[in-house]
Amino acid sequence: MKLIFVTGGVISGLGKGITASSIGRLLESRGLRVSAIKIDPYLNVDAGTMNPFEHGEVYVLDDGGEVDLDLGNYERFMDIVLTKDHNITTGKIYRSVIEKERRGDYLGKTVQIVPHITDEIKARITAAARDSGADAAIVEVGGTVGDIESMPFLEAARQLARDIGREDSLFIHTTLVPVMGPVGEQKTKPTQHSVKELMSLGIRPDIVVGRCQEPMSEDIRRKISMFCDVPPEAVVSAPNAASIYEVPRILDAQGVTDRIIGQMKLGPLTSGSDMTCWNAFVDRVINPEREIRVALVGKYTALADSYISHLEAFVHAGAERGCRVRVAFIDSDEFMVHPAGELLEGADGVLIPGGFGTRGVGGMIEAARYSRENGIPFLGVCLGFQIATLEIARHLAGLDADSTEFDPGCADPVVFLMDEQKGIGGKGASMRLGAIPVSIARDSAAYRLYGREEVEERHRHRYEVNPDYIGRLEGSGWRFVGRSDSDRRMEIGELRGHPYFVASQFHPEFRSRPGRPSPLHLGLVEAAMAYRYGEGPGTGAFPRDGRAQ
Ligand code: GLN
């Protein structure tokens, strides 16, 4: 088992996850099989109960794991499928140690942070790495070196490295190299301090990655090398990049891949490096021919990380069609005080993403109404699907419609809880979660985009379209062209007579990858390009019988 630990110093938000993902991508490009594990030193058992404002998006895995958004970066960069065991939290560790203590597994011993907590951490890292069957696993330790929370994890990492030996373990430390003063001098002191802190825990970094605005000067590299006791070639610049997807080649050009492979004796390898497809994708991302604008109307718009998988899905879809997708965040409450026409001026498409609770729903319905009535390409995802359904139920089917999530006593519960979800009390991991097969009708835009009748997509929701209303909704032009669970559950809606008014109960953004964009996001991008430039596919997939408008 070979483990590459990635730690962070100085401040959070240095792009440690992107560094870890990029290194994974680079090792894969040399023919290695790589997996990735994220450690989150918080007491939540998983990210599922966390507000997106706190921590960004809750990413969902095939197995239904509700995990840190960095696992999304690993899956996107490395094109792998991870399981919930690849996100280790303090909550999971303590829970299982306490359960073992209650069962009497520790045979009367005093249960302590070292060795019991650290042993549990080591066992989980080892199991996740082994079960993945990969040649090497990257272990990203969340938080910043010096935090109280991450101490047991760093201690476990130190012990693990010692257990498996120097050749099979490697430490990469990411730090900040800020620029100060009128001459714009790069400063090494924060890096020196944070490496010293790491060394005081018994960990000597093999590679130091300095996050900086411009590449580090030779001088600065030598200085860091000297103070931090790493060779100058192992001091690597991570300067600002035009796209996160450019980071692998920036690191590769500084010899990072060769260094890791050499030091860890990873091999035998396939000949050469295969970054051709990746680099072609990056070039398309960086040099788009065109640009479209999509308005993202949601309730967590104050933090872009809340919708990171959607933003990445638009990068993937845009690259496929040679266009940059500029996403403008609009707080849905704005639609209650300003006219939709004003707010959506210049938008070539509208996305309503997932969400929970009543706040902001009125504004989302208004944004959906305006998009529908004005032929603006529209994609609704999860809550966005329920919003589109309610909008059509109210304004086309004439129902007094609501979701029981927002109004439990409403006259027409068009969106409601199915029996399985009734009576569930706890909030943790209690939704309909993970990859579930969906059947798609052939005569639909969704079929054109997916190219298949059977697809699998990831879910995270409690509420569903109420089957009692399907006849009336379809009669109003809202066709349920995607269904699951023997047609009991509605998964994709498409509006007749509109260039692109599509919504899904599942989250297509979680399976979007470079070179394999989410089909429904691609559909929105194509329709938005047609809307802006008046050409291309995206129109014509729907029978225009005029019933909808
Ligand atoms: N709140 C809705 C539900 O629970 C939508 C969830 C979501 O958008 N992820 O069904």
Coordinates of C-alpha atoms and ligand atoms in Angstrom, one line a residue:
M1 CA 0.0 0.0 0.0
K2 CA 1.4 3.4 -1.0
L3 CA 0.0 6.5 0.6
I4 CA 0.5 10.1 -0.4
F5 CA -0.5 12.5 2.4
V6 CA -1.5 16.1 1.5
T7 CA -1.5 18.5 4.4
G8 CA -2.2 22.2 4.5
G9 CA -0.6 25.1 6.3
V10 CA -1.1 28.8 7.0
I11 CA -4.7 29.3 5.9
S12 CA -7.6 27.3 4.5
G13 CA -8.8 27.7 0.9
L14 CA -5.3 27.2 -0.6
G15 CA -6.6 24.7 -3.1
K16 CA -5.3 21.7 -1.3
G17 CA -8.1 19.6 -2.8
I18 CA -7.2 20.7 -6.3
T19 CA -3.5 19.9 -5.6
A20 CA -4.5 16.5 -4.4
S21 CA -6.8 15.9 -7.4
S22 CA -4.2 17.1 -9.8
I23 CA -1.6 14.8 -8.5
G24 CA -4.0 11.9 -8.8
R25 CA -4.7 12.8 -12.4
L26 CA -1.0 13.0 -13.2
L27 CA -0.2 9.7 -11.6
E28 CA -3.1 8.1 -13.6
S29 CA -1.6 9.7 -16.8
R30 CA 1.4 7.4 -16.2
G31 CA -0.7 4.3 -16.1
L32 CA -1.2 4.1 -12.3
R33 CA -4.4 3.3 -10.6
V34 CA -5.0 5.9 -7.9
S35 CA -7.6 6.5 -5.3
A36 CA -8.3 9.4 -2.9
I37 CA -9.4 9.8 0.7
K38 CA -10.5 13.0 2.4
I39 CA -10.2 13.5 6.1
D40 CA -12.5 16.1 7.6
P41 CA -11.7 16.8 11.2
Y42 CA -15.2 17.9 12.2
L43 CA -17.6 16.1 14.6
N44 CA -20.4 15.8 12.0
V45 CA -20.6 12.1 11.0
D46 CA -21.1 13.2 7.4
A47 CA -21.6 16.4 5.4
G48 CA -25.3 15.6 4.9
T49 CA -26.5 17.7 7.8
M50 CA -24.4 20.7 7.1
N51 CA -25.8 23.9 5.7
P52 CA -24.2 24.8 2.3
F53 CA -23.4 28.2 3.7
E54 CA -21.1 26.6 6.3
H55 CA -19.2 24.3 4.1
G56 CA -20.3 24.5 0.5
E57 CA -22.1 21.9 -1.5
V58 CA -22.9 18.5 -0.1
Y59 CA -21.6 16.1 -2.7
V60 CA -23.4 12.8 -3.3
L61 CA -21.8 9.6 -4.3
D62 CA -23.2 6.6 -6.2
D63 CA -23.5 4.6 -2.9
G64 CA -25.5 7.5 -1.4
G65 CA -22.7 8.9 0.7
E66 CA -23.2 12.6 1.5
V67 CA -19.7 13.9 1.5
D68 CA -17.3 16.8 1.4
L69 CA -17.2 18.6 -2.0
D70 CA -13.5 17.7 -2.4
L71 CA -14.6 14.2 -3.3
G72 CA -16.3 15.8 -6.2
N73 CA -13.0 17.2 -7.3
Y74 CA -11.3 13.8 -7.0
E75 CA -14.0 12.1 -9.0
R76 CA -13.9 14.8 -11.7
F77 CA -10.1 15.1 -12.0
M78 CA -9.4 11.4 -11.6
D79 CA -12.5 10.0 -13.3
I80 CA -13.0 7.5 -10.5
V81 CA -16.1 6.4 -8.5
L82 CA -15.6 6.8 -4.7
T83 CA -17.5 5.4 -1.8
K84 CA -18.5 7.0 1.5
D85 CA -15.6 5.2 3.2
H86 CA -13.4 7.6 1.4
N87 CA -14.6 10.5 3.5
I88 CA -13.3 10.0 7.1
T89 CA -14.7 12.4 9.7
T90 CA -14.0 12.9 13.4
G91 CA -17.7 12.0 13.9
K92 CA -17.3 8.6 12.2
I93 CA -14.1 7.8 14.1
Y94 CA -15.5 8.8 17.6
R95 CA -18.8 7.1 16.9
S96 CA -17.2 3.8 16.2
V97 CA -14.7 4.0 19.0
I98 CA -17.5 4.8 21.5
E99 CA -19.7 2.0 20.1
K100 CA -16.8 -0.4 20.5
E101 CA -16.2 0.8 24.1
R102 CA -19.9 0.2 24.9
R103 CA -19.8 -3.3 23.4
G104 CA -16.8 -4.0 25.7
D105 CA -14.4 -4.6 22.8
Y106 CA -11.5 -2.8 24.6
L107 CA -11.6 -5.4 27.4
G108 CA -11.5 -3.0 30.3
K109 CA -8.7 -0.8 29.0
T110 CA -8.8 3.0 29.4
V111 CA -9.9 4.3 25.9
Q112 CA -7.6 7.1 24.7
I113 CA -7.0 9.4 21.7
V114 CA -3.6 7.6 21.3
P115 CA -3.8 4.7 20.5
H116 CA -7.5 4.0 20.2
I117 CA -8.6 7.0 18.1
T118 CA -5.4 7.0 16.1
D119 CA -5.7 3.2 15.5
E120 CA -9.3 3.7 14.3
I121 CA -8.1 6.4 11.9
K122 CA -5.3 4.2 10.6
A123 CA -7.6 1.2 10.1
R124 CA -10.1 3.3 8.1
I125 CA -7.4 4.8 5.9
T126 CA -5.8 1.4 5.3
A127 CA -9.2 -0.2 4.5
A128 CA -10.3 2.5 2.1
A129 CA -7.0 2.4 0.3
R130 CA -6.9 -1.4 0.1
D131 CA -10.5 -1.9 -0.9
S132 CA -10.0 0.5 -3.8
G133 CA -7.4 -1.8 -5.3
A134 CA -5.4 1.2 -6.4
D135 CA -1.6 1.3 -6.7
A136 CA -1.5 4.4 -4.5
A137 CA -4.0 6.4 -2.5
I138 CA -3.9 10.2 -1.9
V139 CA -5.0 11.1 1.7
E140 CA -5.9 14.7 2.0
V141 CA -6.0 15.9 5.6
G142 CA -8.5 18.7 5.9
G143 CA -7.9 21.8 8.0
T144 CA -4.7 23.5 8.7
V145 CA -1.6 22.1 10.5
G146 CA -1.8 23.4 14.1
D147 CA -5.6 23.1 14.4
I148 CA -6.6 21.2 17.5
E149 CA -9.1 19.2 15.4
S150 CA -6.6 17.7 13.0
M151 CA -4.0 16.6 15.6
P152 CA -5.1 13.0 15.9
F153 CA -5.2 12.7 12.2
L154 CA -1.7 14.0 11.7
E155 CA -0.5 11.7 14.5
A156 CA -2.2 8.8 12.7
A157 CA -0.5 9.8 9.4
R158 CA 2.9 10.0 11.1
Q159 CA 2.4 6.5 12.6
L160 CA 1.1 5.0 9.3
A161 CA 4.0 6.4 7.4
R162 CA 6.3 4.8 9.9
D163 CA 4.5 1.5 9.8
I164 CA 4.5 1.2 6.0
G165 CA 8.0 2.7 5.5
R166 CA 9.5 5.8 3.9
E167 CA 9.4 4.4 0.4
D168 CA 5.7 3.7 0.5
S169 CA 4.6 7.0 2.0
L170 CA 5.1 10.6 0.9
F171 CA 4.1 14.0 2.4
I172 CA 3.1 17.0 0.4
H173 CA 2.6 20.2 2.3
T174 CA 0.7 23.0 0.7
T175 CA 1.3 26.5 2.0
L176 CA 0.8 30.2 1.1
V177 CA 3.5 32.4 -0.4
P178 CA 2.0 35.8 -0.2
V179 CA 3.2 39.0 -1.9
M180 CA 3.8 42.0 0.3
G181 CA 4.9 45.6 -0.1
P182 CA 5.1 48.1 -3.0
V183 CA 7.7 46.0 -4.8
G184 CA 5.6 42.9 -4.7
E185 CA 8.1 40.7 -2.8
Q186 CA 7.2 37.1 -2.2
K187 CA 7.4 36.1 1.4
T188 CA 8.5 32.8 2.7
K189 CA 8.0 33.2 6.5
P190 CA 4.4 31.8 6.6
T191 CA 5.8 28.7 4.8
Q192 CA 8.7 28.4 7.2
H193 CA 6.5 28.6 10.2
S194 CA 4.0 26.1 9.0
V195 CA 6.7 23.5 8.0
K196 CA 8.2 24.0 11.4
E197 CA 4.9 23.2 13.0
L198 CA 4.5 20.1 10.8
M199 CA 8.0 19.0 11.8
S200 CA 7.2 19.4 15.5
L201 CA 4.6 16.8 14.9
G202 CA 7.2 14.4 13.5
I203 CA 6.3 14.9 9.9
R204 CA 8.9 16.0 7.4
P205 CA 7.4 17.1 4.1
D206 CA 8.9 15.6 0.9
I207 CA 7.4 18.2 -1.4
V208 CA 6.2 21.8 -0.5
V209 CA 3.6 23.3 -2.8
G210 CA 3.5 27.1 -2.5
R211 CA 0.2 28.8 -3.5
C212 CA 1.2 32.1 -5.0
Q213 CA 0.0 34.7 -7.4
E214 CA 2.9 34.4 -9.8
P215 CA 5.3 31.5 -10.0
M216 CA 7.9 31.6 -7.2
S217 CA 11.2 33.2 -8.1
E218 CA 14.3 31.0 -8.0
D219 CA 15.5 32.9 -5.0
I220 CA 12.3 32.1 -3.1
R221 CA 12.5 28.5 -4.0
R222 CA 16.0 28.2 -2.7
K223 CA 15.1 30.0 0.5
I224 CA 12.1 27.7 1.2
S225 CA 14.3 24.7 0.4
M226 CA 17.0 25.8 2.9
F227 CA 14.7 26.7 5.7
C228 CA 12.3 23.8 5.3
D229 CA 14.9 21.2 4.6
V230 CA 13.6 20.0 1.2
P231 CA 15.6 19.9 -2.0
P232 CA 15.0 23.0 -4.3
E233 CA 13.4 20.8 -6.9
A234 CA 10.8 19.7 -4.4
V235 CA 9.6 23.3 -3.9
V236 CA 6.7 23.7 -6.3
S237 CA 4.8 26.8 -7.4
A238 CA 1.0 26.7 -7.6
P239 CA 0.4 30.1 -9.2
N240 CA -3.0 31.5 -10.2
A241 CA -4.4 29.5 -13.1
A242 CA -6.9 30.3 -15.8
S243 CA -8.8 27.2 -14.8
I244 CA -8.5 24.6 -12.0
Y245 CA -8.1 22.0 -14.7
E246 CA -4.8 23.6 -15.8
V247 CA -3.2 22.8 -12.4
P248 CA -2.1 19.2 -13.4
R249 CA 0.1 20.4 -16.2
I250 CA 1.5 23.3 -14.1
L251 CA 2.6 20.8 -11.5
D252 CA 3.8 18.3 -14.1
A253 CA 6.0 20.9 -15.8
Q254 CA 7.9 21.3 -12.5
G255 CA 8.7 17.6 -12.3
V256 CA 6.2 16.7 -9.5
T257 CA 5.0 13.5 -11.2
D258 CA 8.5 12.2 -11.8
R259 CA 9.6 13.1 -8.3
I260 CA 6.7 11.2 -6.7
I261 CA 7.1 8.1 -8.9
G262 CA 10.8 8.1 -8.4
Q263 CA 10.7 8.4 -4.6
M264 CA 7.9 5.9 -4.1
K265 CA 9.2 3.5 -6.7
L266 CA 5.8 3.4 -8.3
G267 CA 5.8 1.1 -11.3
P268 CA 6.2 -0.6 -13.7
L269 CA 4.5 2.1 -15.7
T270 CA 3.1 2.3 -19.2
S271 CA 5.3 4.2 -21.5
G272 CA 5.1 8.0 -21.4
S273 CA 2.4 10.2 -20.1
D274 CA -1.1 10.4 -21.5
M275 CA -2.4 13.9 -20.9
T276 CA -3.5 14.4 -24.5
C277 CA -7.3 14.3 -24.0
W278 CA -7.0 16.2 -20.7
N279 CA -4.9 19.0 -22.2
A280 CA -7.2 19.3 -25.2
F281 CA -10.1 19.7 -22.8
V282 CA -8.1 22.4 -20.8
D283 CA -7.4 24.2 -24.0
R284 CA -11.1 24.3 -24.9
V285 CA -11.9 25.6 -21.4
I286 CA -9.3 28.3 -21.6
N287 CA -9.9 29.5 -25.1
P288 CA -13.6 29.5 -25.7
E289 CA -15.0 30.8 -29.0
R290 CA -18.2 32.1 -27.6
E291 CA -19.9 33.0 -24.3
I292 CA -23.3 32.5 -22.9
R293 CA -24.8 33.7 -19.6
V294 CA -26.8 31.5 -17.3
A295 CA -28.7 32.9 -14.3
L296 CA -28.5 30.5 -11.3
V297 CA -31.6 31.3 -9.1
G298 CA -31.2 29.8 -5.7
K299 CA -31.1 30.5 -2.0
Y300 CA -27.4 29.7 -1.1
T301 CA -26.1 32.2 -3.7
A302 CA -23.9 34.1 -1.3
L303 CA -21.3 31.2 -1.4
A304 CA -20.3 30.0 -4.9
D305 CA -19.1 26.7 -3.4
S306 CA -22.7 25.8 -2.6
Y307 CA -23.2 25.0 -6.3
I308 CA -19.7 23.9 -7.3
S309 CA -20.8 20.7 -9.1
H310 CA -23.2 22.8 -11.3
L311 CA -20.4 25.3 -12.1
E312 CA -18.1 22.4 -13.1
A313 CA -20.9 20.8 -15.1
F314 CA -21.2 24.0 -17.1
V315 CA -17.4 24.1 -17.6
H316 CA -17.6 20.5 -19.0
A317 CA -20.6 21.2 -21.1
G318 CA -19.3 24.6 -22.4
A319 CA -15.9 23.0 -23.4
E320 CA -17.9 20.5 -25.4
R321 CA -19.5 23.3 -27.5
G322 CA -16.6 25.8 -27.5
C323 CA -18.2 28.3 -25.2
R324 CA -17.7 29.8 -21.8
V325 CA -20.7 29.7 -19.5
R326 CA -20.8 32.7 -17.3
V327 CA -23.0 32.0 -14.3
A328 CA -24.6 34.9 -12.5
F329 CA -25.9 34.1 -9.0
I330 CA -29.3 35.6 -8.2
D331 CA -30.9 35.2 -4.7
S332 CA -34.4 33.9 -5.5
D333 CA -35.8 36.3 -2.9
E334 CA -34.9 39.1 -5.4
F335 CA -37.8 37.9 -7.6
M336 CA -40.2 38.9 -4.9
V337 CA -39.1 42.6 -5.0
H338 CA -37.9 43.1 -8.6
P339 CA -39.5 42.2 -11.9
A340 CA -38.2 39.0 -13.4
G341 CA -37.6 40.7 -16.7
E342 CA -35.1 43.0 -15.1
L343 CA -33.3 40.3 -13.1
L344 CA -33.1 38.0 -16.1
E345 CA -32.1 40.6 -18.6
G346 CA -29.2 39.3 -20.7
A347 CA -29.6 35.7 -19.4
D348 CA -29.5 33.1 -22.1
G349 CA -30.6 30.3 -19.7
V350 CA -31.8 29.8 -16.2
L351 CA -30.9 27.1 -13.7
I352 CA -32.8 26.4 -10.5
P353 CA -30.7 24.0 -8.4
G354 CA -31.5 22.0 -5.3
G355 CA -32.5 23.3 -1.9
F356 CA -34.4 22.7 1.2
G357 CA -37.1 24.7 3.1
T358 CA -39.6 27.3 2.3
R359 CA -37.5 30.4 2.1
G360 CA -37.0 31.6 -1.5
V361 CA -39.5 29.3 -3.1
G362 CA -41.9 32.1 -4.3
G363 CA -39.0 33.8 -6.1
M364 CA -38.0 30.5 -7.8
I365 CA -41.5 29.9 -9.0
E366 CA -41.5 33.4 -10.5
A367 CA -38.2 32.8 -12.3
A368 CA -39.6 29.5 -13.7
R369 CA -42.8 31.3 -14.9
Y370 CA -40.8 34.0 -16.6
S371 CA -38.5 31.5 -18.3
R372 CA -41.4 29.4 -19.5
E373 CA -43.5 32.3 -20.8
N374 CA -40.5 34.0 -22.6
G375 CA -39.0 30.9 -24.1
I376 CA -35.8 31.2 -22.1
P377 CA -33.9 27.9 -21.8
F378 CA -34.5 26.5 -18.3
L379 CA -33.1 23.6 -16.3
G380 CA -34.5 22.7 -12.9
V381 CA -32.7 20.2 -10.6
C382 CA -34.2 18.4 -7.6
L383 CA -35.9 21.3 -5.8
G384 CA -35.8 23.0 -9.2
F385 CA -37.8 20.1 -10.7
Q386 CA -40.4 20.4 -7.9
I387 CA -40.5 24.2 -8.5
A388 CA -41.1 23.7 -12.3
T389 CA -43.8 21.2 -11.5
L390 CA -45.6 23.5 -9.1
E391 CA -45.3 26.5 -11.5
I392 CA -47.0 24.5 -14.3
A393 CA -49.5 23.0 -11.9
R394 CA -50.5 26.5 -10.7
H395 CA -50.4 28.5 -13.9
L396 CA -51.2 25.9 -16.6
A397 CA -53.2 23.3 -14.9
G398 CA -55.1 25.8 -12.7
L399 CA -54.4 23.9 -9.4
D400 CA -54.0 25.4 -6.0
A401 CA -50.7 23.5 -5.9
D402 CA -47.9 23.4 -3.4
S403 CA -45.4 21.0 -1.9
T404 CA -46.2 19.6 1.6
E405 CA -42.6 20.6 2.4
F406 CA -43.7 24.2 2.2
D407 CA -47.4 23.9 3.2
P408 CA -48.4 20.6 4.8
G409 CA -52.1 21.4 4.6
C410 CA -52.3 22.7 1.0
A411 CA -55.3 22.0 -1.2
D412 CA -53.4 20.3 -4.0
P413 CA -50.3 18.5 -2.7
V414 CA -48.7 18.1 -6.1
V415 CA -45.3 17.5 -4.5
F416 CA -45.5 15.3 -1.3
L417 CA -43.9 12.6 0.7
M418 CA -44.4 9.0 -0.4
D419 CA -45.2 6.5 2.4
E420 CA -41.6 5.3 2.7
Q421 CA -40.5 8.8 3.8
K422 CA -43.4 9.4 6.2
G423 CA -42.5 8.8 9.8
I424 CA -38.7 9.2 9.3
G425 CA -37.6 11.4 12.2
G426 CA -33.8 11.8 12.0
K427 CA -32.1 14.1 9.5
G428 CA -28.9 12.1 9.0
A429 CA -28.7 10.0 5.8
S430 CA -32.5 9.6 5.8
M431 CA -33.3 10.8 2.2
R432 CA -33.6 8.9 -1.0
L433 CA -29.9 8.9 -1.8
G434 CA -27.4 7.8 -4.4
A435 CA -27.4 6.3 -7.9
I436 CA -30.8 4.9 -9.0
P437 CA -31.8 3.7 -12.5
V438 CA -34.1 6.0 -14.5
S439 CA -36.0 5.0 -17.7
I440 CA -36.3 7.6 -20.4
A441 CA -39.0 7.8 -23.1
R442 CA -37.6 7.7 -26.7
D443 CA -39.5 10.7 -28.0
S444 CA -37.8 13.2 -25.7
A445 CA -35.0 15.7 -25.5
A446 CA -33.7 13.8 -22.6
Y447 CA -33.3 10.7 -24.8
R448 CA -31.6 12.8 -27.5
L449 CA -29.1 14.1 -24.9
Y450 CA -28.5 10.8 -23.0
G451 CA -28.7 8.6 -26.1
R452 CA -30.0 5.8 -24.0
E453 CA -33.3 4.6 -22.5
E454 CA -31.8 3.4 -19.2
V455 CA -29.5 5.8 -17.2
E456 CA -28.3 6.0 -13.7
E457 CA -28.2 9.3 -11.8
R458 CA -27.6 10.3 -8.2
H459 CA -30.4 11.4 -5.9
R460 CA -30.8 13.3 -2.7
H461 CA -34.4 14.2 -1.8
R462 CA -37.4 13.4 0.3
Y463 CA -40.3 14.8 -1.7
E464 CA -41.8 13.5 -4.9
V465 CA -44.3 14.4 -7.6
N466 CA -47.7 13.1 -6.4
P467 CA -48.9 10.4 -8.9
D468 CA -52.5 11.5 -8.5
Y469 CA -51.7 14.7 -10.5
I470 CA -49.7 13.2 -13.3
G471 CA -52.7 13.1 -15.7
R472 CA -53.5 16.8 -15.2
L473 CA -49.9 17.9 -15.4
E474 CA -49.2 16.0 -18.6
G475 CA -52.5 17.3 -20.0
S476 CA -51.0 20.8 -19.5
G477 CA -47.9 19.9 -21.6
W478 CA -45.5 18.9 -18.7
R479 CA -44.5 15.4 -19.8
F480 CA -42.8 13.1 -17.4
V481 CA -40.3 11.5 -19.9
G482 CA -38.1 10.0 -17.2
R483 CA -39.4 7.7 -14.5
S484 CA -38.0 5.3 -11.9
D485 CA -39.2 2.6 -9.6
S486 CA -41.6 0.9 -12.0
D487 CA -42.9 4.3 -13.1
R488 CA -44.0 5.2 -9.6
R489 CA -41.6 8.1 -9.3
M490 CA -41.3 11.0 -11.7
E491 CA -37.7 11.8 -12.6
I492 CA -37.6 14.1 -15.7
G493 CA -40.1 16.7 -16.9
E494 CA -40.1 18.4 -20.3
L495 CA -42.5 21.1 -21.4
R496 CA -44.1 20.8 -24.9
G497 CA -43.7 23.8 -27.2
H498 CA -40.8 25.3 -25.3
P499 CA -37.3 25.3 -26.8
Y500 CA -35.8 23.8 -23.6
F501 CA -37.7 23.7 -20.4
V502 CA -36.4 20.5 -18.7
A503 CA -36.1 19.5 -15.1
S504 CA -34.9 16.4 -13.2
Q505 CA -35.6 15.0 -9.7
F506 CA -32.0 13.6 -9.7
H507 CA -28.8 15.6 -9.7
P508 CA -27.1 15.2 -13.1
E509 CA -24.3 17.6 -12.0
F510 CA -22.7 15.0 -9.7
R511 CA -21.8 12.6 -12.6
S512 CA -20.6 15.3 -15.0
R513 CA -16.9 14.8 -16.0
P514 CA -14.4 16.6 -18.3
G515 CA -15.2 15.1 -21.7
R516 CA -18.4 13.6 -20.5
P517 CA -20.6 16.5 -19.4
S518 CA -24.0 16.1 -17.7
P519 CA -26.4 15.6 -20.7
L520 CA -29.1 17.9 -19.2
H521 CA -26.5 20.7 -18.6
L522 CA -25.3 20.2 -22.2
G523 CA -28.9 20.5 -23.3
L524 CA -29.2 23.8 -21.5
V525 CA -25.9 25.1 -22.9
E526 CA -27.0 24.2 -26.5
A527 CA -30.4 25.8 -26.1
A528 CA -28.8 28.9 -24.5
M529 CA -26.4 29.1 -27.5
A530 CA -29.3 28.9 -29.8
Y531 CA -31.2 31.5 -27.8
R532 CA -28.3 33.9 -27.9
Y533 CA -26.8 33.2 -31.4
G534 CA -30.0 31.9 -33.1
E535 CA -28.6 28.6 -34.3
G536 CA -27.4 25.1 -33.4
P537 CA -29.2 22.2 -31.9
G538 CA -31.2 22.5 -28.7
T539 CA -34.4 23.6 -30.5
G540 CA -36.6 21.3 -32.4
A541 CA -36.4 18.3 -30.1
F542 CA -39.8 19.1 -28.7
P543 CA -43.0 18.7 -30.6
R544 CA -44.3 22.3 -31.0
D545 CA -48.0 21.8 -30.8
G546 CA -48.5 25.0 -29.0
R547 CA -50.3 23.4 -26.1
A548 CA -48.0 24.7 -23.4
Q549 CA -48.2 28.4 -24.1
Ligands
GLN1 N1 -36.3 19.8 -0.5 C1 -36.6 18.9 -1.6 C2 -36.7 17.4 -1.2 O1 -36.3 17.1 -0.1 C3 -35.5 19.0 -2.7 C4 -34.2 18.4 -2.2 C5 -33.0 18.9 -3.1 O2 -33.1 19.8 -3.9 N2 -31.8 18.3 -2.9 O3 -37.3 16.6 -1.9

